[in-house]
mmCIF file of C-alpha atoms and ligand atoms in Angstrom:
data_model
loop_
_atom_site.group_PDB
_atom_site.id
_atom_site.type_symbol
_atom_site.label_atom_id
_atom_site.label_comp_id
_atom_site.label_asym_id
_atom_site.label_seq_id
_atom_site.Cartn_x
_atom_site.Cartn_y
_atom_site.Cartn_z
ATOM 1 C CA MET A 1 139.093 -4.617 -44.804
ATOM 2 C CA VAL A 2 141.171 -2.404 -42.695
ATOM 3 C CA ILE A 3 143.553 -4.111 -40.002
ATOM 4 C CA THR A 4 145.383 -2.903 -37.312
ATOM 5 C CA PRO A 5 148.797 -3.897 -37.194
ATOM 6 C CA ALA A 6 147.968 -5.782 -33.548
ATOM 7 C CA GLN A 7 145.186 -7.477 -35.918
ATOM 8 C CA ALA A 8 147.672 -8.370 -38.753
ATOM 9 C CA ARG A 9 150.661 -10.020 -36.306
ATOM 10 C CA ASP A 10 147.784 -12.315 -34.656
ATOM 11 C CA LEU A 11 146.233 -13.506 -38.290
ATOM 12 C CA ARG A 12 150.146 -13.776 -39.513
ATOM 13 C CA GLU A 13 150.713 -16.273 -36.476
ATOM 14 C CA VAL A 14 147.556 -18.195 -37.185
ATOM 15 C CA ALA A 15 148.483 -18.329 -40.716
ATOM 16 C CA TRP A 16 152.054 -19.119 -40.661
ATOM 17 C CA ASN A 17 150.818 -22.040 -38.059
ATOM 18 C CA ALA A 18 148.172 -23.321 -40.617
ATOM 19 C CA ALA A 19 150.959 -23.439 -43.332
ATOM 20 C CA ALA A 20 153.681 -24.605 -41.427
ATOM 21 C CA GLN A 21 151.653 -27.448 -40.360
ATOM 22 C CA VAL A 22 151.393 -28.866 -44.446
ATOM 23 C CA VAL A 23 153.569 -31.996 -44.727
ATOM 24 C CA ASP A 24 155.940 -32.907 -47.555
ATOM 25 C CA PRO A 25 153.579 -35.408 -49.839
ATOM 26 C CA GLU A 26 156.857 -37.658 -50.388
ATOM 27 C CA ILE A 27 158.067 -37.908 -46.879
ATOM 28 C CA PRO A 28 155.222 -37.412 -44.454
ATOM 29 C CA ALA A 29 157.125 -37.208 -41.544
ATOM 30 C CA LEU A 30 158.402 -33.699 -42.497
ATOM 31 C CA THR A 31 156.323 -30.581 -42.634
ATOM 32 C CA ILE A 32 157.412 -27.891 -44.553
ATOM 33 C CA ALA A 33 158.692 -26.053 -41.582
ATOM 34 C CA ASP A 34 160.664 -28.755 -40.652
ATOM 35 C CA LEU A 35 162.335 -28.544 -44.541
ATOM 36 C CA GLY A 36 162.965 -25.008 -44.105
ATOM 37 C CA VAL A 37 161.024 -24.576 -47.155
ATOM 38 C CA LEU A 38 158.241 -22.096 -45.558
ATOM 39 C CA ARG A 39 159.762 -18.681 -45.845
ATOM 40 C CA ASP A 40 157.627 -15.671 -44.959
ATOM 41 C CA VAL A 41 153.696 -15.110 -44.448
ATOM 42 C CA VAL A 42 152.215 -11.417 -44.695
ATOM 43 C CA VAL A 43 149.229 -10.201 -44.025
ATOM 44 C CA THR A 44 147.762 -7.518 -45.119
ATOM 45 C CA ASP A 45 144.398 -5.345 -46.231
ATOM 46 C CA GLN A 46 144.651 -7.477 -49.441
ATOM 47 C CA GLY A 47 145.232 -10.892 -47.802
ATOM 48 C CA VAL A 48 147.576 -13.459 -47.245
ATOM 49 C CA GLU A 49 150.653 -14.242 -48.817
ATOM 50 C CA VAL A 50 152.691 -17.034 -48.024
ATOM 51 C CA ALA A 51 156.243 -17.711 -49.952
ATOM 52 C CA ILE A 52 157.541 -20.919 -50.147
ATOM 53 C CA THR A 53 161.456 -21.647 -51.580
ATOM 54 C CA PRO A 54 161.804 -24.973 -53.905
ATOM 55 C CA THR A 55 164.056 -27.776 -52.791
ATOM 56 C CA TYR A 56 165.537 -29.899 -55.565
ATOM 57 C CA SER A 57 164.636 -28.498 -58.936
ATOM 58 C CA GLY A 58 162.642 -31.132 -60.409
ATOM 59 C CA CYS A 59 160.703 -32.137 -56.931
ATOM 60 C CA PRO A 60 157.311 -32.514 -58.218
ATOM 61 C CA ALA A 61 156.059 -31.936 -54.386
ATOM 62 C CA MET A 62 155.861 -28.404 -54.998
ATOM 63 C CA ASN A 63 153.244 -27.991 -56.838
ATOM 64 C CA MET A 64 151.374 -30.080 -54.316
ATOM 65 C CA ILE A 65 152.762 -28.433 -50.959
ATOM 66 C CA ALA A 66 151.800 -25.378 -52.804
ATOM 67 C CA LEU A 67 148.282 -26.425 -52.635
ATOM 68 C CA GLU A 68 147.825 -28.176 -49.593
ATOM 69 C CA ILE A 69 149.105 -24.634 -48.126
ATOM 70 C CA GLU A 70 146.097 -22.584 -50.012
ATOM 71 C CA LEU A 71 143.861 -25.215 -48.612
ATOM 72 C CA ALA A 72 145.097 -25.006 -45.057
ATOM 73 C CA LEU A 73 145.072 -21.221 -45.094
ATOM 74 C CA GLU A 74 141.045 -21.404 -46.327
ATOM 75 C CA ARG A 75 140.115 -23.667 -43.694
ATOM 76 C CA GLU A 76 141.519 -21.352 -41.305
ATOM 77 C CA GLY A 77 139.344 -18.455 -43.343
ATOM 78 C CA PHE A 78 141.674 -16.830 -45.477
ATOM 79 C CA ARG A 79 140.012 -15.749 -48.518
ATOM 80 C CA ASN A 80 142.172 -16.350 -52.072
ATOM 81 C CA PRO A 81 145.648 -16.743 -50.224
ATOM 82 C CA VAL A 82 148.887 -16.029 -52.277
ATOM 83 C CA ILE A 83 151.366 -18.614 -52.900
ATOM 84 C CA ARG A 84 154.838 -17.435 -54.206
ATOM 85 C CA THR A 85 157.891 -19.134 -55.146
ATOM 86 C CA VAL A 86 161.504 -17.411 -53.681
ATOM 87 C CA LEU A 87 163.993 -18.741 -55.389
ATOM 88 C CA SER A 88 166.855 -16.643 -53.903
ATOM 89 C CA PRO A 89 168.592 -17.627 -51.730
ATOM 90 C CA ALA A 90 168.020 -21.370 -53.236
ATOM 91 C CA TRP A 91 167.337 -23.636 -50.786
ATOM 92 C CA THR A 92 169.833 -26.406 -48.912
ATOM 93 C CA THR A 93 169.744 -28.863 -47.170
ATOM 94 C CA ASP A 94 171.416 -26.726 -44.375
ATOM 95 C CA TRP A 95 168.119 -25.224 -43.839
ATOM 96 C CA MET A 96 166.357 -28.617 -42.400
ATOM 97 C CA SER A 97 165.779 -27.992 -38.328
ATOM 98 C CA GLU A 98 167.218 -30.391 -35.973
ATOM 99 C CA GLN A 99 163.542 -31.441 -35.056
ATOM 100 C CA GLY A 100 163.437 -32.213 -39.168
ATOM 101 C CA ARG A 101 166.558 -34.252 -38.857
ATOM 102 C CA GLN A 102 165.124 -36.406 -35.845
ATOM 103 C CA LYS A 103 162.391 -37.067 -37.433
ATOM 104 C CA LEU A 104 163.449 -38.427 -40.856
ATOM 105 C CA LYS A 105 165.974 -40.576 -38.735
ATOM 106 C CA GLU A 106 162.707 -42.237 -36.726
ATOM 107 C CA TYR A 107 160.980 -42.544 -40.125
ATOM 108 C CA GLY A 108 163.801 -44.440 -41.635
ATOM 109 C CA ILE A 109 165.640 -42.237 -43.881
ATOM 110 C CA ALA A 110 169.147 -41.076 -42.829
ATOM 111 C CA PRO A 111 169.434 -37.363 -42.517
ATOM 112 C CA PRO A 112 171.809 -35.037 -44.567
ATOM 113 C CA VAL A 113 174.997 -33.748 -42.904
ATOM 114 C CA ALA A 114 174.740 -30.589 -42.095
ATOM 115 C CA GLY A 115 177.003 -28.250 -43.678
ATOM 116 C CA GLY A 116 178.506 -31.298 -45.308
ATOM 117 C CA GLY A 117 178.915 -29.206 -48.935
ATOM 118 C CA ARG A 118 180.285 -31.243 -52.190
ATOM 119 C CA ARG A 119 181.481 -34.372 -50.457
ATOM 120 C CA ALA A 120 178.619 -35.403 -48.211
ATOM 121 C CA LEU A 121 176.792 -34.401 -51.618
ATOM 122 C CA PHE A 122 178.659 -37.545 -52.950
ATOM 123 C CA GLY A 123 177.792 -39.506 -49.559
ATOM 124 C CA GLU A 124 181.427 -39.446 -49.159
ATOM 125 C CA GLN A 125 181.246 -38.477 -45.336
ATOM 126 C CA GLU A 126 179.755 -41.167 -43.166
ATOM 127 C CA VAL A 127 176.074 -41.837 -43.342
ATOM 128 C CA ALA A 128 175.012 -43.700 -40.285
ATOM 129 C CA CYS A 129 172.436 -46.231 -40.361
ATOM 130 C CA PRO A 130 169.105 -44.720 -39.590
ATOM 131 C CA GLN A 131 168.090 -48.199 -38.388
ATOM 132 C CA CYS A 132 171.112 -49.500 -36.177
ATOM 133 C CA GLY A 133 172.995 -46.385 -36.073
ATOM 134 C CA SER A 134 176.141 -48.122 -37.517
ATOM 135 C CA ALA A 135 178.760 -46.176 -39.350
ATOM 136 C CA ASN A 136 179.439 -49.517 -41.733
ATOM 137 C CA THR A 137 177.126 -48.589 -44.784
ATOM 138 C CA GLU A 138 177.825 -48.409 -48.175
ATOM 139 C CA VAL A 139 175.946 -46.626 -51.186
ATOM 140 C CA LEU A 140 173.522 -48.959 -53.069
ATOM 141 C CA SER A 141 172.558 -46.278 -56.088
ATOM 142 C CA GLU A 142 173.267 -42.668 -56.223
ATOM 143 C CA PHE A 143 169.755 -42.093 -57.805
ATOM 144 C CA GLY A 144 166.491 -43.131 -55.257
ATOM 145 C CA SER A 145 163.038 -43.205 -55.351
ATOM 146 C CA THR A 146 163.174 -39.719 -55.393
ATOM 147 C CA SER A 147 165.219 -36.813 -56.418
ATOM 148 C CA CYS A 148 166.038 -35.968 -52.895
ATOM 149 C CA LYS A 149 166.911 -39.589 -52.098
ATOM 150 C CA ALA A 150 170.066 -42.154 -52.642
ATOM 151 C CA LEU A 151 169.836 -45.964 -51.892
ATOM 152 C CA TRP A 152 172.343 -47.082 -49.269
ATOM 153 C CA ARG A 153 173.141 -50.309 -47.467
ATOM 154 C CA CYS A 154 173.958 -51.194 -43.898
ATOM 155 C CA LYS A 155 176.717 -53.820 -43.549
ATOM 156 C CA SER A 156 176.200 -54.117 -39.635
ATOM 157 C CA CYS A 157 172.245 -55.051 -39.691
ATOM 158 C CA ARG A 158 172.264 -55.650 -43.648
ATOM 159 C CA GLU A 159 169.107 -53.260 -43.636
ATOM 160 C CA PRO A 160 168.593 -51.259 -47.223
ATOM 161 C CA PHE A 161 167.860 -47.664 -46.383
ATOM 162 C CA ASP A 162 166.916 -44.100 -47.684
ATOM 163 C CA TYR A 163 169.953 -41.262 -47.295
ATOM 164 C CA PHE A 164 168.803 -37.788 -47.854
ATOM 165 C CA LYS A 165 171.023 -36.228 -50.017
ATOM 166 C CA CYS A 166 173.129 -33.104 -48.964
ATOM 167 C CA HIS A 167 171.990 -30.017 -51.599
ATOM 168 C CA MET B 1 145.814 -26.927 -83.822
ATOM 169 C CA ALA B 2 146.946 -24.107 -81.275
ATOM 170 C CA THR B 3 148.886 -21.547 -82.994
ATOM 171 C CA ALA B 4 152.401 -20.853 -82.150
ATOM 172 C CA ILE B 5 153.286 -17.926 -80.118
ATOM 173 C CA CYS B 6 155.421 -14.859 -81.094
ATOM 174 C CA ILE B 7 158.695 -14.426 -80.023
ATOM 175 C CA GLN B 8 159.705 -10.956 -78.602
ATOM 176 C CA ASN B 9 163.573 -10.146 -78.751
ATOM 177 C CA SER B 10 165.871 -8.890 -75.748
ATOM 178 C CA ALA B 11 169.281 -10.252 -75.228
ATOM 179 C CA LEU B 12 168.451 -11.531 -71.644
ATOM 180 C CA PHE B 13 165.409 -13.407 -72.481
ATOM 181 C CA MET B 14 166.717 -14.721 -75.564
ATOM 182 C CA TYR B 15 170.013 -15.735 -73.345
ATOM 183 C CA VAL B 16 167.991 -17.854 -70.395
ATOM 184 C CA LEU B 17 165.130 -19.666 -73.184
ATOM 185 C CA GLY B 18 168.610 -20.910 -74.784
ATOM 186 C CA ARG B 19 169.685 -22.117 -71.476
ATOM 187 C CA ALA B 20 166.238 -23.414 -70.458
ATOM 188 C CA ASP B 21 165.716 -25.463 -73.832
ATOM 189 C CA ASP B 22 169.278 -27.097 -73.296
ATOM 190 C CA ALA B 23 168.034 -28.338 -70.129
ATOM 191 C CA LEU B 24 164.452 -29.330 -71.157
ATOM 192 C CA ILE B 25 165.434 -31.088 -74.215
ATOM 193 C CA LEU B 26 168.190 -32.826 -72.759
ATOM 194 C CA GLY B 27 165.490 -33.962 -69.898
ATOM 195 C CA HIS B 28 163.040 -34.902 -72.524
ATOM 196 C CA ARG B 29 165.657 -37.145 -73.835
ATOM 197 C CA LEU B 30 166.672 -38.735 -70.685
ATOM 198 C CA SER B 31 162.945 -39.550 -70.345
ATOM 199 C CA GLU B 32 163.279 -41.298 -73.084
ATOM 200 C CA TRP B 33 165.012 -44.052 -71.722
ATOM 201 C CA CYS B 34 162.291 -45.009 -68.563
ATOM 202 C CA GLY B 35 161.479 -48.433 -68.602
ATOM 203 C CA HIS B 36 163.903 -49.204 -71.244
ATOM 204 C CA ALA B 37 167.648 -48.930 -69.187
ATOM 205 C CA PRO B 38 169.885 -51.840 -68.851
ATOM 206 C CA MET B 39 169.389 -52.228 -64.779
ATOM 207 C CA MET B 40 167.000 -50.691 -62.634
ATOM 208 C CA GLU B 41 169.570 -48.426 -60.867
ATOM 209 C CA GLU B 42 170.039 -46.914 -64.222
ATOM 210 C CA ASP B 43 166.622 -46.482 -65.234
ATOM 211 C CA MET B 44 166.595 -44.699 -61.637
ATOM 212 C CA ALA B 45 169.584 -42.504 -62.593
ATOM 213 C CA LEU B 46 168.328 -41.759 -65.845
ATOM 214 C CA ALA B 47 164.622 -40.616 -64.902
ATOM 215 C CA ASN B 48 166.322 -39.109 -62.034
ATOM 216 C CA MET B 49 168.902 -36.913 -64.043
ATOM 217 C CA GLY B 50 166.115 -35.846 -66.736
ATOM 218 C CA LEU B 51 163.730 -34.549 -63.730
ATOM 219 C CA ASP B 52 166.671 -32.736 -62.509
ATOM 220 C CA LEU B 53 167.129 -31.201 -65.849
ATOM 221 C CA ILE B 54 163.136 -30.636 -66.474
ATOM 222 C CA GLY B 55 163.406 -29.126 -63.137
ATOM 223 C CA GLN B 56 166.038 -26.248 -64.345
ATOM 224 C CA ALA B 57 164.168 -25.984 -67.455
ATOM 225 C CA ARG B 58 160.835 -24.870 -65.662
ATOM 226 C CA GLU B 59 162.968 -22.436 -63.095
ATOM 227 C CA LEU B 60 164.383 -20.666 -66.084
ATOM 228 C CA TYR B 61 161.424 -20.788 -68.411
ATOM 229 C CA THR B 62 159.091 -18.733 -65.848
ATOM 230 C CA TYR B 63 162.562 -16.359 -65.249
ATOM 231 C CA ALA B 64 162.426 -16.008 -69.027
ATOM 232 C CA ALA B 65 158.779 -15.335 -69.218
ATOM 233 C CA GLU B 66 158.940 -12.712 -66.152
ATOM 234 C CA VAL B 67 161.751 -10.963 -68.115
ATOM 235 C CA GLU B 68 159.718 -11.195 -71.267
ATOM 236 C CA GLY B 69 156.749 -9.486 -69.644
ATOM 237 C CA ALA B 70 154.377 -10.860 -72.982
ATOM 238 C CA GLY B 71 152.382 -13.117 -70.409
ATOM 239 C CA ASN B 72 154.023 -15.872 -71.411
ATOM 240 C CA ASP B 73 154.801 -18.952 -68.991
ATOM 241 C CA GLU B 74 156.854 -21.981 -69.067
ATOM 242 C CA ASP B 75 154.213 -24.118 -70.279
ATOM 243 C CA LYS B 76 154.156 -22.267 -73.440
ATOM 244 C CA PHE B 77 157.397 -21.625 -74.509
ATOM 245 C CA ALA B 78 157.811 -25.751 -73.787
ATOM 246 C CA TYR B 79 154.589 -26.531 -75.735
ATOM 247 C CA LEU B 80 154.049 -24.072 -78.162
ATOM 248 C CA ARG B 81 157.042 -22.857 -80.146
ATOM 249 C CA ASP B 82 157.857 -24.563 -83.284
ATOM 250 C CA VAL B 83 161.413 -26.148 -83.965
ATOM 251 C CA GLN B 84 162.853 -22.662 -85.723
ATOM 252 C CA HIS B 85 162.526 -20.694 -82.092
ATOM 253 C CA TYR B 86 164.378 -23.292 -79.660
ATOM 254 C CA ARG B 87 167.409 -22.289 -79.306
ATOM 255 C CA ASN B 88 169.620 -24.995 -77.444
ATOM 256 C CA VAL B 89 172.511 -26.838 -78.345
ATOM 257 C CA LEU B 90 172.305 -29.286 -80.891
ATOM 258 C CA LEU B 91 174.166 -31.662 -78.883
ATOM 259 C CA VAL B 92 171.327 -32.213 -76.629
ATOM 260 C CA GLU B 93 168.636 -33.202 -79.403
ATOM 261 C CA ARG B 94 171.267 -35.940 -80.497
ATOM 262 C CA PRO B 95 169.003 -39.092 -80.323
ATOM 263 C CA ASN B 96 169.428 -41.493 -77.556
ATOM 264 C CA GLY B 97 171.302 -44.143 -79.800
ATOM 265 C CA ASP B 98 172.730 -46.693 -77.887
ATOM 266 C CA PHE B 99 173.784 -46.600 -74.019
ATOM 267 C CA ALA B 100 176.981 -45.502 -74.045
ATOM 268 C CA GLN B 101 175.924 -42.491 -76.779
ATOM 269 C CA THR B 102 173.230 -41.433 -74.030
ATOM 270 C CA MET B 103 176.733 -41.882 -71.352
ATOM 271 C CA MET B 104 178.658 -40.131 -73.604
ATOM 272 C CA ARG B 105 176.028 -36.985 -74.526
ATOM 273 C CA GLN B 106 175.454 -36.151 -70.696
ATOM 274 C CA PHE B 107 179.036 -36.836 -69.650
ATOM 275 C CA PHE B 108 179.798 -34.042 -72.195
ATOM 276 C CA TYR B 109 176.779 -31.862 -70.959
ATOM 277 C CA SER B 110 177.431 -32.599 -67.473
ATOM 278 C CA ALA B 111 180.821 -31.304 -67.652
ATOM 279 C CA PHE B 112 179.994 -27.939 -69.140
ATOM 280 C CA ALA B 113 176.888 -27.889 -66.981
ATOM 281 C CA ASP B 114 179.360 -28.018 -63.562
ATOM 282 C CA CYS B 115 181.452 -25.810 -64.932
ATOM 283 C CA TYR B 116 178.849 -23.201 -66.214
ATOM 284 C CA TRP B 117 176.642 -23.303 -63.389
ATOM 285 C CA ARG B 118 179.095 -23.050 -60.614
ATOM 286 C CA ALA B 119 180.296 -19.710 -62.844
ATOM 287 C CA MET B 120 176.942 -18.638 -62.856
ATOM 288 C CA MET B 121 176.545 -18.099 -59.173
ATOM 289 C CA SER B 122 178.374 -14.832 -59.213
ATOM 290 C CA SER B 123 175.895 -13.862 -61.300
ATOM 291 C CA THR B 124 175.132 -10.530 -60.870
ATOM 292 C CA ASP B 125 171.513 -11.388 -61.577
ATOM 293 C CA PRO B 126 169.889 -13.151 -58.428
ATOM 294 C CA THR B 127 167.495 -14.983 -60.132
ATOM 295 C CA LEU B 128 169.982 -16.674 -62.174
ATOM 296 C CA ALA B 129 172.524 -17.032 -59.577
ATOM 297 C CA ALA B 130 169.926 -18.525 -57.440
ATOM 298 C CA ILE B 131 169.158 -21.602 -60.220
ATOM 299 C CA ALA B 132 172.494 -21.857 -60.397
ATOM 300 C CA ALA B 133 173.318 -22.792 -56.609
ATOM 301 C CA LYS B 134 171.039 -25.510 -56.957
ATOM 302 C CA SER B 135 171.833 -26.586 -60.865
ATOM 303 C CA GLU B 136 175.198 -26.578 -59.836
ATOM 304 C CA LYS B 137 175.013 -29.120 -57.553
ATOM 305 C CA GLU B 138 172.574 -31.414 -59.483
ATOM 306 C CA SER B 139 175.587 -31.050 -62.407
ATOM 307 C CA ALA B 140 178.274 -32.299 -60.087
ATOM 308 C CA TYR B 141 176.076 -35.137 -59.300
ATOM 309 C CA HIS B 142 175.362 -35.744 -63.155
ATOM 310 C CA LEU B 143 178.881 -35.409 -63.973
ATOM 311 C CA ARG B 144 180.555 -37.790 -61.397
ATOM 312 C CA HIS B 145 177.562 -40.638 -62.646
ATOM 313 C CA SER B 146 178.390 -40.109 -66.196
ATOM 314 C CA SER B 147 182.306 -40.061 -65.753
ATOM 315 C CA GLU B 148 181.767 -43.280 -63.725
ATOM 316 C CA TRP B 149 179.946 -45.051 -66.842
ATOM 317 C CA ILE B 150 182.517 -43.734 -69.405
ATOM 318 C CA ILE B 151 185.199 -45.124 -67.740
ATOM 319 C CA ARG B 152 183.715 -48.450 -67.243
ATOM 320 C CA LEU B 153 182.421 -48.364 -70.450
ATOM 321 C CA GLY B 154 185.877 -47.304 -72.445
ATOM 322 C CA ASP B 155 187.791 -49.319 -69.878
ATOM 323 C CA GLY B 156 185.241 -52.219 -70.326
ATOM 324 C CA THR B 157 185.139 -55.198 -72.822
ATOM 325 C CA ASP B 158 186.404 -55.164 -76.333
ATOM 326 C CA GLU B 159 182.536 -54.803 -77.182
ATOM 327 C CA SER B 160 181.740 -51.704 -74.542
ATOM 328 C CA HIS B 161 184.897 -49.880 -75.610
ATOM 329 C CA ARG B 162 184.201 -49.886 -79.206
ATOM 330 C CA ARG B 163 180.723 -48.630 -78.652
ATOM 331 C CA ALA B 164 181.949 -46.127 -76.475
ATOM 332 C CA GLN B 165 185.051 -45.195 -78.880
ATOM 333 C CA SER B 166 182.248 -44.741 -81.631
ATOM 334 C CA ALA B 167 179.997 -42.601 -79.628
ATOM 335 C CA LEU B 168 182.813 -39.900 -79.099
ATOM 336 C CA ASN B 169 183.823 -40.003 -82.514
ATOM 337 C CA ASP B 170 179.934 -39.317 -83.082
ATOM 338 C CA LEU B 171 179.442 -36.797 -80.388
ATOM 339 C CA TRP B 172 182.692 -34.568 -80.435
ATOM 340 C CA PRO B 173 181.861 -32.333 -83.170
ATOM 341 C CA PHE B 174 178.502 -31.124 -81.177
ATOM 342 C CA THR B 175 180.607 -30.071 -78.211
ATOM 343 C CA GLY B 176 182.460 -26.989 -79.624
ATOM 344 C CA GLU B 177 178.543 -25.397 -79.497
ATOM 345 C CA LEU B 178 178.832 -25.305 -75.838
ATOM 346 C CA PHE B 179 181.245 -22.754 -76.166
ATOM 347 C CA GLN B 180 179.732 -20.549 -78.626
ATOM 348 C CA ALA B 181 178.954 -17.253 -77.775
ATOM 349 C CA ASN B 182 176.560 -15.098 -79.484
ATOM 350 C CA PRO B 183 177.477 -10.957 -80.445
ATOM 351 C CA GLU B 184 173.994 -10.179 -78.581
ATOM 352 C CA ASP B 185 175.335 -11.868 -75.655
ATOM 353 C CA ASP B 186 178.639 -9.219 -74.932
ATOM 354 C CA ALA B 187 176.183 -7.090 -73.036
ATOM 355 C CA LEU B 188 175.009 -9.720 -70.345
ATOM 356 C CA PHE B 189 178.694 -10.983 -69.834
ATOM 357 C CA ALA B 190 180.234 -6.855 -69.512
ATOM 358 C CA GLY B 191 177.400 -6.834 -66.566
ATOM 359 C CA ARG B 192 178.340 -10.283 -65.283
ATOM 360 C CA ILE B 193 174.954 -11.389 -65.708
ATOM 361 C CA ALA B 194 176.352 -14.273 -67.365
ATOM 362 C CA VAL B 195 179.542 -16.167 -67.880
ATOM 363 C CA ASP B 196 181.571 -16.188 -71.473
ATOM 364 C CA PRO B 197 181.480 -19.997 -72.084
ATOM 365 C CA ARG B 198 184.441 -19.468 -73.891
ATOM 366 C CA GLY B 199 186.597 -18.904 -70.595
ATOM 367 C CA LEU B 200 184.656 -22.561 -69.955
ATOM 368 C CA LEU B 201 186.484 -24.537 -73.108
ATOM 369 C CA GLN B 202 190.125 -25.152 -71.416
ATOM 370 C CA PRO B 203 188.738 -26.640 -67.743
ATOM 371 C CA TRP B 204 186.019 -28.449 -69.557
ATOM 372 C CA THR B 205 188.959 -30.041 -71.962
ATOM 373 C CA GLU B 206 191.195 -30.621 -68.949
ATOM 374 C CA ASN B 207 188.304 -32.100 -66.985
ATOM 375 C CA VAL B 208 186.742 -34.307 -70.315
ATOM 376 C CA THR B 209 190.323 -35.584 -71.654
ATOM 377 C CA ALA B 210 191.518 -36.647 -68.040
ATOM 378 C CA ILE B 211 188.141 -39.355 -67.833
ATOM 379 C CA LEU B 212 188.685 -40.119 -71.483
ATOM 380 C CA ARG B 213 192.030 -41.562 -70.813
ATOM 381 C CA SER B 214 191.374 -43.079 -68.038
ATOM 382 C CA ALA B 215 188.067 -44.704 -70.147
ATOM 383 C CA ARG B 216 191.265 -45.465 -72.780
ATOM 384 C CA LEU B 217 189.494 -43.496 -75.542
ATOM 385 C CA THR B 218 191.264 -41.689 -78.025
ATOM 386 C CA LEU B 219 189.983 -37.598 -79.433
ATOM 387 C CA PRO B 220 189.057 -37.461 -82.659
ATOM 388 C CA GLN B 221 191.645 -35.617 -85.280
ATOM 389 C CA SER B 222 189.228 -33.808 -86.795
ATOM 390 C CA GLN B 223 188.660 -30.487 -84.753
ATOM 391 C CA TRP B 224 185.256 -29.059 -86.479
ATOM 392 C CA MET B 225 182.632 -27.957 -85.189
ATOM 393 C CA GLN B 226 178.813 -28.527 -85.937
ATOM 394 C CA LYS B 227 176.445 -25.164 -85.407
ATOM 395 C CA GLY B 228 173.536 -23.814 -85.431
ATOM 396 C CA GLY B 229 171.357 -24.691 -82.464
ATOM 397 C CA ARG B 230 171.592 -21.498 -80.780
ATOM 398 C CA SER B 231 170.449 -19.601 -83.959
ATOM 399 C CA GLY B 232 167.516 -21.800 -84.699
ATOM 400 C CA GLN B 233 168.938 -23.752 -87.324
ATOM 401 C CA HIS B 234 168.237 -28.086 -85.907
ATOM 402 C CA SER B 235 169.103 -31.024 -87.282
ATOM 403 C CA GLU B 236 165.535 -32.535 -87.987
ATOM 404 C CA HIS B 237 166.017 -34.674 -84.572
ATOM 405 C CA LEU B 238 164.316 -31.924 -82.586
ATOM 406 C CA GLY B 239 161.229 -31.804 -85.076
ATOM 407 C CA HIS B 240 160.672 -35.294 -84.283
ATOM 408 C CA LEU B 241 161.238 -34.745 -80.230
ATOM 409 C CA LEU B 242 159.058 -31.439 -80.282
ATOM 410 C CA SER B 243 156.278 -33.712 -82.229
ATOM 411 C CA GLU B 244 156.037 -36.121 -79.226
ATOM 412 C CA LEU B 245 156.607 -33.406 -75.917
ATOM 413 C CA GLN B 246 153.686 -31.117 -77.795
ATOM 414 C CA SER B 247 151.724 -33.366 -79.291
ATOM 415 C CA LEU B 248 148.921 -33.494 -76.598
ATOM 416 C CA GLN B 249 148.750 -29.619 -76.262
ATOM 417 C CA ARG B 250 148.690 -29.004 -80.069
ATOM 418 C CA THR B 251 145.541 -31.417 -80.321
ATOM 419 C CA TYR B 252 143.794 -30.059 -77.214
ATOM 420 C CA PRO B 253 144.705 -26.601 -76.944
ATOM 421 C CA ASN B 254 144.480 -25.519 -73.392
ATOM 422 C CA ALA B 255 143.925 -28.636 -71.840
ATOM 423 C CA THR B 256 144.805 -29.469 -68.143
ATOM 424 C CA TRP B 257 144.820 -32.731 -66.049
HETATM 425 ZN ZN1 LIG C 301 172.142 -50.769 -39.600
#
């Protein structure tokens, strides 16, 4: 099948929107577009190719995400979509959209501090409680239920909460 | 039983494979703690660190397969190579021992990985630089966690001090191999694809001795170092580890979930 540039543009938009709605299976409040995992979508005569970037090295959700993108594209009529993993440049939590950070907070997870660097990775910057907003918080466990999270506690409202680590 | 795959030689391929093996074997060792750690938070920490390392190994194996171009993949490298084809340093295959042994091994490796991956971020190879950018953050986190434990154990009770000192004495001779360079790697160093590990010995020693001092632990007198892993000569421990890691693929070749 030969497609015109205009058709390719329209198809790309359809494909992008379909892929962008795929959510992280471990944090279903976030789409892969919010996370910054969705890198690129290319539509050619050969079909559709989606580029994604892994978050944490060992994140087991990546396989699931690739499978979900494939299914989402097939539902839109794209046959045999190709999912390509792009390593360079490496993903960082700074790629998470503002909307993504807001959604995380509403979900009860403290979002990563933007542009925080190494000090924020170690939680040395202020992490506000996603429940009450207090900055009077402390780390409970540096490692949490998934590789992207640490376990924190709010000393004001006494609630424990997850913190999405800076990476 | 599945046949072991045949390995092609090329400096970059062998180099990447060696780094992948370090990460996989240490990651597997940490996974052996799952459900056995002294407390809940530590169980999560060990499993998480293991997961980071296995993730790094997967990316490195995938890249090694691309460099080799012989149709291998991460699973074939992990599951279908015999022990003498593994190129990891001997340190990472040391058995878990007690918690002090595990933490001392983690501390030595993470202190190395932290400065190694930071230096590798400026590799002229974009894939290695990208893998380094992630691994550096993960290693820094592992280093902080293990350093805190070394201080807590060494500067703790008589019993924890005794165990930490004994772990230090046992594992110290395995640290030298981290800084060993193979003659085939010279071209990689010249092209700034890889960093020469010999240049990392001094900063590593400074960081490590500072933590050991805070932990009131004493460096062993002997400077004699073990080696062999990088050339495929391993201790019996790696064979036992692989027999577990590979058992499913070896018994049911090409089995999938
Ligand atoms: Zn609160």
